[in-house]
Amino acid sequence: MFAHLEPYAGDPILTLNESFQKDPREGKINLSIGIYFDDEGKIPVLGAVRAAEAEIAAHVGPKPYLPMEGLAAFRSGVQTLLFGADSAALKAGRVATIQTVGSSGGLRVGADFLARWLPGSTIYLSDPTWENHRAVFQAAGRKVETYPYYDAATGGLRFDAMKAAIEQMPAQSVVLLHTCCHNPTGVDLTPDQWQALIPVFKARNLLPFLDLAYQGFGDGMDEDVYAVRALVAADVTFIITNSFSKSLSVYGERCGALSVVCPDADQAARVLGQLKATVRANYSNPPLHAGQLVATVLNTPALRQQWASELEGMRARIRLMRERLHAVLTARLPGRDFNYLLTQRGMFSYTGLTAEQADRLREQEGVYVLRSGRMCVAGLNSRNVERVAEAMAKVLAG
Ligand code: KET
């Protein structure tokens, strides 16, 4: 029956992370997967999450299925987080939000929804993007293309080329955009650049699909949703999936959401209905614990506050690690420009290391980065940062 199956080639991120776990070397350092580690090298349990868990455990009750769209308190908490407490769009009832199995689940439900309701549309991804974007949309039978994004020569954004490409997209194309902390490059659009794209989305009748996996890791919880608020204010119809995996450090709980901002409440109600139908035919309904956990943090003012300050600490620590890595590399290889480490935002830096250099870094130095050259700077800590810098300098020097 299955004799014809091809062996799985593995996933560029998850399989590398598995290899790291199996690596017997003591000094190995994991800068591959997008996970925030604290200065002890551990995945933190946030105080806000610990308190929410205690609250839930103190009131253990029956565990019914959630509705297809997820827990109501989770959905309203997510809406306030993304669109703001005073959002006119929320008040008008024109946003459809469902709880999803992480933002990966949000992407896939969104992709399946588009396959059914915008079947002719092509999905455009930034070049480069998170490796799994292509896989998710193709698995849903979507046609996938790319638009120019990263400029390897300057380490910045090819904004003019990006805008020109978007201006050429056929009507009803879907443009996938990273809301903040672009994965893998760490290169983001400025508010002015978002504003310059908005008229293009409208004039060309395009559908932005935002992916927000790193809220709070850029400039701040509200600052990082600039694009979301700007699109709403400009009356653009768009989709957004957001994740709590990284921002609440709850990866395995699978907490995410998918929202569709519509022109009016009637459309939003129909969209919500069809999202529910998509979920029902897939995993039926999302996990109860994930919904309760996030809802408790979002809807308890003291915990919401605590979360914001803990996230601020994570953001500051990443910045410090960027500075430390930059300082040692600049001292070791004075002829080279490592400024990208300071300007790129969020968990990742795009180091420019080739696949072959990434292999050498892993094999000879025990330092794991993706073969694309992406480094998770959130895996650096005060004990390993110098060693990583020395190892990188060695590999870069040839
Ligand atoms: N979008 C982006 C841009 C992203 O980087 C990730 C995860 C996700 C969505 C999925 O997050 P979820 O946990 O489903 O809410 N990225 C890291 C982990 C992975 O590849 O699954 C990574 O890039 O390493």
Short mmCIF file of C-alpha atoms and ligand atoms in Angstrom, two decimals:
data_model
loop_
_atom_site.label_atom_id
_atom_site.label_comp_id
_atom_site.label_asym_id
_atom_site.label_seq_id
_atom_site.Cartn_x
_atom_site.Cartn_y
_atom_site.Cartn_z
CA MET A 1 0.00 0.00 0.00
CA PHE A 2 2.71 2.45 0.92
CA ALA A 3 5.69 0.97 -0.87
CA HIS A 4 5.76 3.89 -3.26
CA LEU A 5 6.20 6.51 -0.52
CA GLU A 6 9.17 8.82 -0.75
CA PRO A 7 11.18 9.26 2.43
CA TYR A 8 10.44 12.59 4.16
CA ALA A 9 13.22 15.02 3.41
CA GLY A 10 12.62 16.71 6.76
CA ASP A 11 11.72 20.26 7.71
CA PRO A 12 14.41 22.95 7.53
CA ILE A 13 13.53 24.18 11.03
CA LEU A 14 11.89 21.36 13.01
CA THR A 15 14.19 18.60 11.74
CA LEU A 16 17.27 20.69 12.48
CA ASN A 17 15.92 21.27 15.97
CA GLU A 18 15.50 17.49 16.34
CA SER A 19 19.11 16.99 15.23
CA PHE A 20 20.18 19.47 17.89
CA GLN A 21 18.35 17.48 20.57
CA LYS A 22 20.18 14.32 19.47
CA ASP A 23 23.61 15.97 19.26
CA PRO A 24 25.66 14.47 22.13
CA ARG A 25 28.20 17.34 22.28
CA GLU A 26 28.18 19.25 25.56
CA GLY A 27 28.81 22.75 24.32
CA LYS A 28 26.17 22.67 21.57
CA ILE A 29 24.17 25.88 21.11
CA ASN A 30 20.71 26.05 19.55
CA LEU A 31 20.09 29.18 17.47
CA SER A 32 17.92 27.36 14.94
CA ILE A 33 14.25 27.32 15.93
CA GLY A 34 12.31 30.50 16.73
CA ILE A 35 12.02 29.99 20.46
CA TYR A 36 12.88 32.55 23.13
CA PHE A 37 15.25 31.17 25.75
CA ASP A 38 16.06 33.10 28.92
CA ASP A 39 19.56 33.95 30.08
CA GLU A 40 19.78 30.49 31.70
CA GLY A 41 19.11 28.93 28.31
CA LYS A 42 15.64 27.75 29.37
CA ILE A 43 12.20 28.35 27.85
CA PRO A 44 10.71 30.70 30.44
CA VAL A 45 7.40 30.13 32.20
CA LEU A 46 6.06 33.66 32.44
CA GLY A 47 4.70 34.78 35.81
CA ALA A 48 1.44 35.80 34.11
CA VAL A 49 1.09 32.30 32.64
CA ARG A 50 1.91 30.63 35.96
CA ALA A 51 -0.77 32.73 37.68
CA ALA A 52 -3.32 31.98 34.95
CA GLU A 53 -2.57 28.25 35.23
CA ALA A 54 -3.08 28.42 39.01
CA GLU A 55 -6.37 30.22 38.52
CA ILE A 56 -7.58 27.59 36.04
CA ALA A 57 -6.38 24.71 38.23
CA ALA A 58 -8.25 26.18 41.22
CA HIS A 59 -11.52 25.97 39.30
CA VAL A 60 -11.27 22.68 37.46
CA GLY A 61 -14.62 22.05 35.84
CA PRO A 62 -16.19 19.95 33.11
CA LYS A 63 -14.32 19.92 29.82
CA PRO A 64 -16.88 20.22 27.05
CA TYR A 65 -16.00 20.80 23.41
CA LEU A 66 -15.45 24.43 22.62
CA PRO A 67 -17.58 25.90 19.84
CA MET A 68 -16.03 25.59 16.36
CA GLU A 69 -14.90 29.21 16.58
CA GLY A 70 -13.32 28.79 20.02
CA LEU A 71 -13.78 30.29 23.47
CA ALA A 72 -15.74 33.57 23.44
CA ALA A 73 -13.54 35.19 26.12
CA PHE A 74 -10.43 34.28 24.13
CA ARG A 75 -11.84 35.70 20.90
CA SER A 76 -12.87 39.01 22.43
CA GLY A 77 -9.53 39.27 24.28
CA VAL A 78 -7.65 38.74 21.01
CA GLN A 79 -9.78 41.33 19.25
CA THR A 80 -9.03 43.96 21.88
CA LEU A 81 -5.32 43.11 21.79
CA LEU A 82 -5.09 43.47 18.02
CA PHE A 83 -7.54 46.22 17.20
CA GLY A 84 -7.60 48.23 20.44
CA ALA A 85 -10.21 48.65 23.16
CA ASP A 86 -11.89 51.55 21.34
CA SER A 87 -11.88 50.02 17.88
CA ALA A 88 -14.79 51.29 15.78
CA ALA A 89 -14.48 48.19 13.59
CA LEU A 90 -15.09 45.97 16.63
CA LYS A 91 -18.00 48.10 17.76
CA ALA A 92 -19.49 47.84 14.27
CA GLY A 93 -19.16 44.03 14.47
CA ARG A 94 -17.21 43.85 11.25
CA VAL A 95 -14.38 41.60 12.51
CA ALA A 96 -14.75 37.80 12.46
CA THR A 97 -12.29 36.10 14.86
CA ILE A 98 -11.78 32.42 15.58
CA GLN A 99 -9.40 30.64 17.98
CA THR A 100 -6.94 28.46 16.07
CA VAL A 101 -4.32 25.80 16.70
CA GLY A 102 -1.43 28.25 16.84
CA SER A 103 -0.98 30.72 14.02
CA SER A 104 0.05 27.75 11.86
CA GLY A 105 -3.53 26.61 12.29
CA GLY A 106 -4.72 30.13 11.49
CA LEU A 107 -2.71 30.14 8.28
CA ARG A 108 -4.07 26.77 7.23
CA VAL A 109 -7.71 27.58 8.03
CA GLY A 110 -7.21 30.85 6.16
CA ALA A 111 -5.69 29.02 3.21
CA ASP A 112 -8.55 26.50 3.10
CA PHE A 113 -11.09 29.31 3.40
CA LEU A 114 -9.45 31.14 0.46
CA ALA A 115 -9.35 27.93 -1.57
CA ARG A 116 -13.12 27.68 -1.23
CA TRP A 117 -14.09 31.35 -1.53
CA LEU A 118 -11.36 33.00 -3.64
CA PRO A 119 -10.37 29.95 -5.68
CA GLY A 120 -8.68 31.88 -8.47
CA SER A 121 -6.41 33.88 -6.20
CA THR A 122 -2.64 33.54 -6.07
CA ILE A 123 -0.79 33.93 -2.75
CA TYR A 124 2.26 36.19 -2.88
CA LEU A 125 4.97 35.65 -0.24
CA SER A 126 7.94 37.86 0.59
CA ASP A 127 11.29 36.68 -0.76
CA PRO A 128 12.41 35.19 1.57
CA THR A 129 9.81 34.19 4.15
CA TRP A 130 9.19 31.64 6.91
CA GLU A 131 9.82 28.30 5.22
CA ASN A 132 6.45 26.90 6.21
CA HIS A 133 4.36 29.60 4.52
CA ARG A 134 4.81 28.04 1.10
CA ALA A 135 4.15 24.55 2.44
CA VAL A 136 0.91 25.56 4.17
CA PHE A 137 -0.57 27.39 1.19
CA GLN A 138 0.49 24.73 -1.29
CA ALA A 139 -0.96 22.01 0.93
CA ALA A 140 -4.27 23.87 0.62
CA GLY A 141 -3.89 23.76 -3.15
CA ARG A 142 -3.07 27.45 -3.48
CA LYS A 143 -0.87 28.90 -6.20
CA VAL A 144 2.14 30.57 -4.56
CA GLU A 145 4.40 33.31 -5.97
CA THR A 146 6.86 35.73 -4.36
CA TYR A 147 7.45 39.47 -4.27
CA PRO A 148 10.87 41.13 -3.76
CA TYR A 149 11.66 41.93 -0.13
CA TYR A 150 15.15 41.51 1.27
CA ASP A 151 18.15 43.28 -0.19
CA ALA A 152 21.20 41.11 0.44
CA ALA A 153 23.52 43.91 -0.69
CA THR A 154 22.38 46.40 1.95
CA GLY A 155 20.79 44.10 4.52
CA GLY A 156 17.65 46.24 4.16
CA LEU A 157 14.35 46.26 2.33
CA ARG A 158 13.85 46.46 -1.46
CA PHE A 159 10.85 48.65 -0.86
CA ASP A 160 10.55 50.17 -4.34
CA ALA A 161 10.76 46.76 -6.00
CA MET A 162 8.29 45.34 -3.50
CA LYS A 163 5.79 48.13 -4.14
CA ALA A 164 6.25 47.86 -7.91
CA ALA A 165 5.55 44.11 -7.74
CA ILE A 166 2.42 44.66 -5.67
CA GLU A 167 1.24 47.23 -8.21
CA GLN A 168 1.37 44.49 -10.84
CA MET A 169 -0.60 41.84 -8.95
CA PRO A 170 -3.96 40.79 -10.42
CA ALA A 171 -7.09 41.84 -8.53
CA GLN A 172 -8.01 39.58 -5.58
CA SER A 173 -4.44 38.40 -5.15
CA VAL A 174 -3.50 37.62 -1.56
CA VAL A 175 -0.39 39.40 -0.24
CA LEU A 176 1.12 37.70 2.78
CA LEU A 177 2.91 40.24 4.99
CA HIS A 178 4.76 39.94 8.28
CA THR A 179 3.19 42.43 10.69
CA CYS A 180 6.47 42.92 12.60
CA CYS A 181 9.80 41.15 13.21
CA HIS A 182 10.03 39.63 9.74
CA ASN A 183 11.03 35.97 9.74
CA PRO A 184 13.77 35.24 8.67
CA THR A 185 15.33 38.64 7.92
CA GLY A 186 14.39 40.86 10.87
CA VAL A 187 13.77 43.63 8.30
CA ASP A 188 10.43 45.43 8.74
CA LEU A 189 8.43 48.06 6.91
CA THR A 190 8.34 51.52 8.48
CA PRO A 191 4.96 53.16 9.20
CA ASP A 192 5.50 55.39 6.15
CA GLN A 193 6.08 52.34 3.97
CA TRP A 194 2.88 50.71 5.24
CA GLN A 195 1.06 53.93 4.45
CA ALA A 196 2.50 53.93 0.94
CA LEU A 197 1.22 50.38 0.30
CA ILE A 198 -2.32 50.90 1.59
CA PRO A 199 -3.56 52.86 -1.47
CA VAL A 200 -2.08 50.14 -3.69
CA PHE A 201 -3.97 47.40 -1.85
CA LYS A 202 -7.15 49.40 -2.31
CA ALA A 203 -6.63 50.49 -5.91
CA ARG A 204 -5.62 47.00 -7.05
CA ASN A 205 -8.30 45.28 -4.95
CA LEU A 206 -5.76 43.06 -3.17
CA LEU A 207 -6.25 41.08 0.01
CA PRO A 208 -3.49 41.55 2.63
CA PHE A 209 -2.99 38.47 4.84
CA LEU A 210 -0.95 39.47 7.89
CA ASP A 211 1.02 37.00 9.97
CA LEU A 212 1.74 38.20 13.50
CA ALA A 213 3.86 35.65 15.35
CA TYR A 214 6.13 38.05 17.27
CA GLN A 215 3.92 40.74 18.78
CA GLY A 216 5.89 42.60 21.44
CA PHE A 217 9.32 41.51 20.22
CA GLY A 218 9.75 44.56 17.97
CA ASP A 219 9.03 47.89 19.62
CA GLY A 220 6.11 47.06 21.91
CA MET A 221 2.74 45.39 22.01
CA ASP A 222 0.85 48.32 20.42
CA GLU A 223 3.70 49.59 18.25
CA ASP A 224 4.01 46.16 16.65
CA VAL A 225 0.41 46.23 15.39
CA TYR A 226 0.80 49.55 13.61
CA ALA A 227 -0.03 47.89 10.28
CA VAL A 228 -3.17 46.27 11.68
CA ARG A 229 -4.58 49.54 12.97
CA ALA A 230 -3.57 51.40 9.78
CA LEU A 231 -5.34 48.87 7.53
CA VAL A 232 -8.47 49.04 9.68
CA ALA A 233 -8.42 52.85 9.64
CA ALA A 234 -8.14 52.81 5.83
CA ASP A 235 -11.13 50.43 5.49
CA VAL A 236 -9.10 47.70 3.82
CA THR A 237 -10.59 44.20 3.95
CA PHE A 238 -7.85 41.92 5.27
CA ILE A 239 -6.98 38.75 7.15
CA ILE A 240 -4.68 38.43 10.14
CA THR A 241 -3.44 35.40 12.02
CA ASN A 242 -1.70 35.92 15.35
CA SER A 243 0.17 33.67 17.71
CA PHE A 244 0.80 33.50 21.45
CA SER A 245 3.46 30.78 21.12
CA LYS A 246 6.39 33.17 21.47
CA SER A 247 4.84 36.22 23.12
CA LEU A 248 3.44 34.17 26.04
CA SER A 249 6.05 31.41 25.77
CA VAL A 250 3.34 28.74 25.42
CA TYR A 251 4.55 26.99 22.25
CA GLY A 252 3.11 23.52 22.89
CA GLU A 253 -0.27 24.78 24.03
CA ARG A 254 -1.05 25.85 20.43
CA CYS A 255 -2.65 29.23 21.03
CA GLY A 256 -3.47 31.39 18.02
CA ALA A 257 -6.27 33.16 16.22
CA LEU A 258 -7.49 34.10 12.77
CA SER A 259 -9.38 37.34 12.18
CA VAL A 260 -10.99 38.69 9.05
CA VAL A 261 -11.76 42.42 8.94
CA CYS A 262 -14.77 42.97 6.69
CA PRO A 263 -16.56 46.07 5.33
CA ASP A 264 -19.66 45.44 7.44
CA ALA A 265 -21.24 43.20 10.08
CA ASP A 266 -23.25 41.18 7.59
CA GLN A 267 -20.15 40.10 5.68
CA ALA A 268 -18.31 39.41 8.93
CA ALA A 269 -21.13 37.11 10.04
CA ARG A 270 -20.97 35.15 6.80
CA VAL A 271 -17.18 34.95 6.96
CA LEU A 272 -17.38 33.69 10.54
CA GLY A 273 -19.86 31.03 9.46
CA GLN A 274 -17.60 29.81 6.68
CA LEU A 275 -14.55 29.82 8.97
CA LYS A 276 -16.53 27.61 11.34
CA ALA A 277 -17.38 25.27 8.48
CA THR A 278 -13.68 25.11 7.57
CA VAL A 279 -12.70 24.28 11.14
CA ARG A 280 -15.44 21.66 11.51
CA ALA A 281 -14.19 19.75 8.50
CA ASN A 282 -10.62 19.95 9.78
CA TYR A 283 -10.15 19.55 13.57
CA SER A 284 -13.75 20.32 14.60
CA ASN A 285 -12.94 22.76 17.40
CA PRO A 286 -9.85 24.20 19.12
CA PRO A 287 -8.27 23.22 22.47
CA LEU A 288 -10.07 24.32 25.63
CA HIS A 289 -6.97 24.81 27.77
CA ALA A 290 -5.25 27.07 25.25
CA GLY A 291 -8.35 29.26 25.10
CA GLN A 292 -8.74 29.47 28.87
CA LEU A 293 -5.08 30.16 29.46
CA VAL A 294 -4.78 33.05 27.03
CA ALA A 295 -8.20 34.46 27.91
CA THR A 296 -7.25 34.53 31.60
CA VAL A 297 -4.09 36.52 30.88
CA LEU A 298 -5.76 38.88 28.42
CA ASN A 299 -8.88 39.55 30.46
CA THR A 300 -7.33 39.91 33.95
CA PRO A 301 -5.91 43.46 34.09
CA ALA A 302 -3.12 42.61 36.56
CA LEU A 303 -1.97 39.63 34.49
CA ARG A 304 -2.22 41.56 31.26
CA GLN A 305 0.04 44.20 32.82
CA GLN A 306 2.46 41.60 34.14
CA TRP A 307 2.66 39.96 30.71
CA ALA A 308 3.47 43.30 29.06
CA SER A 309 6.34 43.95 31.43
CA GLU A 310 7.69 40.40 31.12
CA LEU A 311 7.60 40.73 27.35
CA GLU A 312 9.44 44.03 27.64
CA GLY A 313 12.15 42.20 29.56
CA MET A 314 12.45 39.58 26.81
CA ARG A 315 12.69 42.29 24.19
CA ALA A 316 15.41 44.13 26.13
CA ARG A 317 17.42 40.94 26.63
CA ILE A 318 17.38 40.18 22.91
CA ARG A 319 18.60 43.71 22.19
CA LEU A 320 21.43 43.29 24.67
CA MET A 321 22.47 40.01 23.04
CA ARG A 322 22.47 41.70 19.63
CA GLU A 323 24.82 44.35 21.02
CA ARG A 324 27.14 41.82 22.63
CA LEU A 325 27.37 39.70 19.49
CA HIS A 326 27.93 42.79 17.39
CA ALA A 327 30.72 44.02 19.68
CA VAL A 328 32.71 40.77 19.64
CA LEU A 329 32.31 40.16 15.92
CA THR A 330 33.33 43.73 15.10
CA ALA A 331 36.42 43.36 17.29
CA ARG A 332 37.37 40.03 15.68
CA LEU A 333 36.68 41.00 12.05
CA PRO A 334 37.10 44.77 11.92
CA GLY A 335 36.85 44.94 8.14
CA ARG A 336 33.28 43.64 8.13
CA ASP A 337 29.97 45.35 8.74
CA PHE A 338 27.85 43.67 11.40
CA ASN A 339 25.42 46.55 11.79
CA TYR A 340 22.60 44.34 10.58
CA LEU A 341 22.64 42.73 14.03
CA LEU A 342 21.62 46.06 15.54
CA THR A 343 19.09 47.21 12.95
CA GLN A 344 17.19 43.95 12.40
CA ARG A 345 14.32 43.43 14.82
CA GLY A 346 12.76 40.59 16.70
CA MET A 347 14.03 37.08 17.32
CA PHE A 348 15.99 36.63 14.14
CA SER A 349 18.97 37.94 12.28
CA TYR A 350 19.80 37.06 8.75
CA THR A 351 23.54 36.62 8.97
CA GLY A 352 24.41 36.15 5.34
CA LEU A 353 26.12 32.87 6.27
CA THR A 354 25.91 30.47 3.35
CA ALA A 355 24.44 26.98 3.74
CA GLU A 356 27.97 25.61 3.64
CA GLN A 357 29.11 28.01 6.38
CA ALA A 358 26.04 27.11 8.47
CA ASP A 359 27.02 23.44 8.08
CA ARG A 360 30.57 24.16 9.23
CA LEU A 361 29.31 26.21 12.17
CA ARG A 362 27.17 23.25 13.22
CA GLU A 363 29.60 20.44 12.50
CA GLN A 364 32.81 22.05 13.73
CA GLU A 365 31.56 24.42 16.41
CA GLY A 366 28.29 22.86 17.58
CA VAL A 367 26.41 26.12 16.84
CA TYR A 368 23.09 25.52 15.08
CA VAL A 369 21.69 28.17 12.73
CA LEU A 370 19.38 27.53 9.77
CA ARG A 371 21.02 26.75 6.43
CA SER A 372 19.38 29.94 5.10
CA GLY A 373 21.74 31.83 7.43
CA ARG A 374 18.96 32.71 9.87
CA MET A 375 20.07 32.93 13.48
CA CYS A 376 17.67 33.00 16.41
CA VAL A 377 19.31 35.69 18.52
CA ALA A 378 16.84 34.86 21.31
CA GLY A 379 18.91 31.69 21.87
CA LEU A 380 21.97 33.73 22.87
CA ASN A 381 22.74 34.29 26.54
CA SER A 382 25.49 35.83 28.63
CA ARG A 383 27.36 32.51 28.81
CA ASN A 384 27.25 31.50 25.14
CA VAL A 385 27.32 34.78 23.22
CA GLU A 386 31.11 35.11 23.15
CA ARG A 387 31.54 31.53 22.05
CA VAL A 388 29.02 32.03 19.25
CA ALA A 389 30.83 35.19 18.16
CA GLU A 390 34.21 33.41 18.14
CA ALA A 391 32.75 30.47 16.23
CA MET A 392 31.12 32.74 13.68
CA ALA A 393 34.28 34.79 13.26
CA LYS A 394 36.25 31.58 12.63
CA VAL A 395 33.81 30.34 10.00
CA LEU A 396 33.54 33.75 8.32
CA ALA A 397 37.31 34.12 8.19
CA GLY A 398 37.35 30.85 6.23
N1 KET B 1 4.35 32.51 11.45
C1 KET B 1 5.65 32.80 11.54
C2 KET B 1 6.20 33.97 10.78
C3 KET B 1 6.47 32.01 12.34
O1 KET B 1 7.75 32.33 12.42
C4 KET B 1 5.94 30.90 13.02
C5 KET B 1 6.81 30.00 13.79
C6 KET B 1 4.57 30.67 12.91
C7 KET B 1 3.80 31.48 12.10
C8 KET B 1 3.88 29.54 13.62
O2 KET B 1 3.72 29.76 14.98
P1 KET B 1 2.65 28.93 15.86
O3 KET B 1 3.44 28.31 16.95
O4 KET B 1 1.98 27.94 14.97
O5 KET B 1 1.69 29.93 16.36
N2 KET B 1 8.06 29.97 13.62
C9 KET B 1 9.10 29.22 14.33
C10 KET B 1 8.76 27.81 14.65
C11 KET B 1 8.32 26.97 13.49
O6 KET B 1 8.98 26.94 12.44
O7 KET B 1 7.29 26.30 13.66
C12 KET B 1 10.40 29.32 13.52
O8 KET B 1 10.42 30.00 12.48
O9 KET B 1 11.41 28.78 13.96
#
